[in-house]
Each structure stands twice: as structure tokens, then as C-alpha cells.
Short mmCIF file of N, CA and C in Angstrom, two decimals:
data_model
loop_
_atom_site.label_atom_id
_atom_site.label_comp_id
_atom_site.label_asym_id
_atom_site.label_seq_id
_atom_site.Cartn_x
_atom_site.Cartn_y
_atom_site.Cartn_z
N MET A 12 -11.14 5.84 18.24
CA MET A 12 -9.81 5.86 17.72
C MET A 12 -8.94 6.69 18.47
N SER A 13 -7.63 6.49 18.48
CA SER A 13 -6.72 7.30 19.18
C SER A 13 -6.50 8.77 18.58
N ARG A 14 -6.00 9.60 19.38
CA ARG A 14 -5.75 11.01 18.88
C ARG A 14 -4.77 10.95 17.75
N GLY A 15 -4.87 11.86 16.84
CA GLY A 15 -3.87 11.84 15.68
C GLY A 15 -4.21 10.90 14.62
N GLY A 16 -5.27 10.15 14.66
CA GLY A 16 -5.56 9.15 13.68
C GLY A 16 -6.41 9.75 12.55
N THR A 17 -6.61 9.08 11.51
CA THR A 17 -7.27 9.59 10.32
C THR A 17 -8.35 8.47 9.93
N THR A 18 -9.53 8.93 9.60
CA THR A 18 -10.53 8.11 9.09
C THR A 18 -10.87 8.40 7.62
N LEU A 19 -10.92 7.36 6.79
CA LEU A 19 -11.27 7.51 5.40
C LEU A 19 -12.36 6.66 5.14
N TYR A 20 -13.49 7.36 4.40
CA TYR A 20 -14.64 6.66 4.03
C TYR A 20 -14.55 6.41 2.56
N VAL A 21 -14.76 5.10 2.19
CA VAL A 21 -14.52 4.74 0.75
C VAL A 21 -15.91 4.17 0.29
N THR A 22 -16.40 4.69 -0.89
CA THR A 22 -17.60 4.20 -1.48
C THR A 22 -17.49 3.87 -2.87
N GLY A 23 -18.47 3.30 -3.58
CA GLY A 23 -18.34 2.96 -4.96
C GLY A 23 -17.87 1.66 -5.40
N PHE A 24 -17.75 0.68 -4.43
CA PHE A 24 -17.28 -0.61 -4.76
C PHE A 24 -18.41 -1.61 -4.82
N SER A 25 -18.13 -2.74 -5.48
CA SER A 25 -19.15 -3.70 -5.58
C SER A 25 -19.59 -4.46 -4.32
N HIS A 26 -20.88 -4.98 -4.32
CA HIS A 26 -21.28 -5.60 -3.21
C HIS A 26 -20.66 -6.91 -2.81
N GLY A 27 -19.88 -7.35 -3.69
CA GLY A 27 -19.12 -8.58 -3.40
C GLY A 27 -17.78 -8.30 -2.81
N THR A 28 -17.43 -6.97 -2.73
CA THR A 28 -16.07 -6.56 -2.18
C THR A 28 -16.10 -6.71 -0.66
N ARG A 29 -15.04 -7.37 -0.06
CA ARG A 29 -15.04 -7.61 1.42
C ARG A 29 -14.18 -6.50 1.86
N ALA A 30 -14.40 -6.15 3.27
CA ALA A 30 -13.54 -5.19 4.01
C ALA A 30 -12.10 -5.59 3.89
N ARG A 31 -11.82 -6.93 4.06
CA ARG A 31 -10.44 -7.29 4.20
C ARG A 31 -9.73 -7.20 2.86
N ASP A 32 -10.50 -7.23 1.75
CA ASP A 32 -9.93 -7.09 0.42
C ASP A 32 -9.41 -5.73 0.18
N LEU A 33 -10.23 -4.79 0.53
CA LEU A 33 -9.85 -3.34 0.44
C LEU A 33 -8.86 -2.95 1.39
N ALA A 34 -8.85 -3.59 2.63
CA ALA A 34 -7.88 -3.25 3.61
C ALA A 34 -6.49 -3.64 3.00
N TYR A 35 -6.51 -4.94 2.45
CA TYR A 35 -5.17 -5.44 1.85
C TYR A 35 -4.66 -4.45 0.88
N GLU A 36 -5.42 -3.86 -0.04
CA GLU A 36 -4.98 -2.90 -0.99
C GLU A 36 -4.48 -1.66 -0.34
N PHE A 37 -5.21 -1.07 0.69
CA PHE A 37 -4.76 0.13 1.38
C PHE A 37 -3.53 -0.08 2.20
N GLU A 38 -3.39 -1.20 2.82
CA GLU A 38 -2.23 -1.53 3.69
C GLU A 38 -0.92 -1.40 3.04
N ARG A 39 -0.80 -1.41 1.55
CA ARG A 39 0.34 -1.29 0.87
C ARG A 39 0.88 0.12 1.09
N TYR A 40 0.02 1.06 1.37
CA TYR A 40 0.37 2.51 1.41
C TYR A 40 0.36 3.04 2.93
N VAL A 41 -0.43 2.39 3.76
CA VAL A 41 -0.49 3.07 5.16
C VAL A 41 -0.78 1.93 6.12
N ASN A 42 -0.51 2.11 7.45
CA ASN A 42 -0.68 1.23 8.49
C ASN A 42 -2.11 1.41 8.97
N LEU A 43 -2.98 0.34 8.77
CA LEU A 43 -4.43 0.39 9.13
C LEU A 43 -4.54 -0.11 10.49
N ALA A 44 -5.32 0.64 11.28
CA ALA A 44 -5.70 0.16 12.64
C ALA A 44 -6.94 -0.57 12.61
N HIS A 45 -7.91 -0.29 11.64
CA HIS A 45 -9.18 -0.88 11.60
C HIS A 45 -9.79 -0.82 10.21
N ALA A 46 -10.39 -1.83 9.78
CA ALA A 46 -11.23 -1.75 8.48
C ALA A 46 -12.50 -2.37 8.74
N HIS A 47 -13.67 -1.74 8.41
CA HIS A 47 -14.94 -2.30 8.64
C HIS A 47 -15.84 -1.79 7.56
N ALA A 48 -16.79 -2.71 7.00
CA ALA A 48 -17.57 -2.44 5.97
C ALA A 48 -19.01 -2.27 6.60
N HIS A 49 -19.72 -1.24 6.16
CA HIS A 49 -21.06 -0.93 6.65
C HIS A 49 -21.92 -1.04 5.38
N ALA A 50 -22.95 -2.02 5.36
CA ALA A 50 -23.82 -2.19 4.36
C ALA A 50 -25.24 -1.47 4.71
N HIS A 51 -25.62 -0.53 3.84
CA HIS A 51 -26.85 0.27 4.02
C HIS A 51 -27.72 -0.23 2.84
N VAL A 52 -28.89 0.21 2.81
CA VAL A 52 -29.94 -0.20 1.79
C VAL A 52 -29.27 0.10 0.37
N HIS A 53 -28.91 1.26 0.13
CA HIS A 53 -28.50 1.66 -1.22
C HIS A 53 -26.95 1.89 -1.27
N VAL A 54 -26.33 2.04 -0.27
CA VAL A 54 -24.88 2.33 -0.23
C VAL A 54 -24.04 1.53 0.64
N ARG A 55 -22.87 1.08 0.14
CA ARG A 55 -21.91 0.45 0.97
C ARG A 55 -20.72 1.26 1.28
N VAL A 56 -20.33 1.34 2.53
CA VAL A 56 -19.20 2.31 2.91
C VAL A 56 -18.17 1.51 3.65
N LEU A 57 -16.97 1.58 3.24
CA LEU A 57 -15.91 1.05 3.97
C LEU A 57 -15.25 2.18 4.83
N VAL A 58 -15.06 1.91 6.10
CA VAL A 58 -14.40 2.79 6.98
C VAL A 58 -13.01 2.35 7.35
N LEU A 59 -12.09 3.15 6.96
CA LEU A 59 -10.60 2.67 7.23
C LEU A 59 -10.07 3.68 8.26
N SER A 60 -9.57 3.23 9.33
CA SER A 60 -8.85 3.92 10.37
C SER A 60 -7.42 3.81 10.40
N PHE A 61 -6.75 4.82 10.13
CA PHE A 61 -5.23 4.82 10.18
C PHE A 61 -4.74 5.04 11.53
N SER A 62 -3.66 4.29 11.86
CA SER A 62 -3.13 4.38 13.19
C SER A 62 -1.94 5.53 13.19
N ARG A 63 -1.54 5.88 12.06
CA ARG A 63 -0.56 6.89 11.79
C ARG A 63 -0.77 7.53 10.50
N ALA A 64 -0.07 8.72 10.23
CA ALA A 64 -0.28 9.43 8.92
C ALA A 64 0.14 8.52 7.75
N PRO A 65 -0.60 8.69 6.69
CA PRO A 65 -0.16 7.88 5.48
C PRO A 65 1.20 8.03 5.11
N SER A 66 1.86 7.04 4.43
CA SER A 66 3.20 7.07 4.02
C SER A 66 3.35 8.10 2.84
N SER A 67 4.58 8.59 2.48
CA SER A 67 4.81 9.45 1.46
C SER A 67 4.52 8.94 -0.01
N MET A 68 4.35 7.60 -0.01
CA MET A 68 4.10 6.95 -1.33
C MET A 68 2.67 7.24 -1.79
N SER A 69 2.49 7.76 -3.02
CA SER A 69 1.17 8.21 -3.50
C SER A 69 0.52 7.05 -3.90
N MET A 70 -0.88 7.07 -3.82
CA MET A 70 -1.72 5.93 -4.42
C MET A 70 -1.87 6.06 -5.93
N PRO A 71 -1.99 4.92 -6.65
CA PRO A 71 -2.19 5.03 -8.10
C PRO A 71 -3.56 5.58 -8.44
#
């Protein structure tokens, strides 16, 4: 990822949730450079990479 970016790790969502579904929700607040879901044996992690700082709008 480019310098100055931010990476957010999101956990605790159902196994049926797709990376693009969560990316859609987060893109309302920030400009995403990349969204990728990693599935592990017991934990699913979504990695969201921001191409710039999050907007001033706060998340609900």
C-alpha cells in the first residue's frame, strides 16, 4: 500500500458476508483502495485499505 494509507482489520461478521458487501458499507465514509476477505479456520477477517484519511463523517 502507498505511504500515508491506513489499514483496518474488521472481524465478527457472519461467514455469508462478502468482502464487497462490507466494502460497500465502508465506502460511504472513506475512499477504499482495496477490500479483501481472509477466511481462517475459526476467524474471518476483512482487510480494508484506505487510499486517504477517513472523511470527517463519523460512522454510526
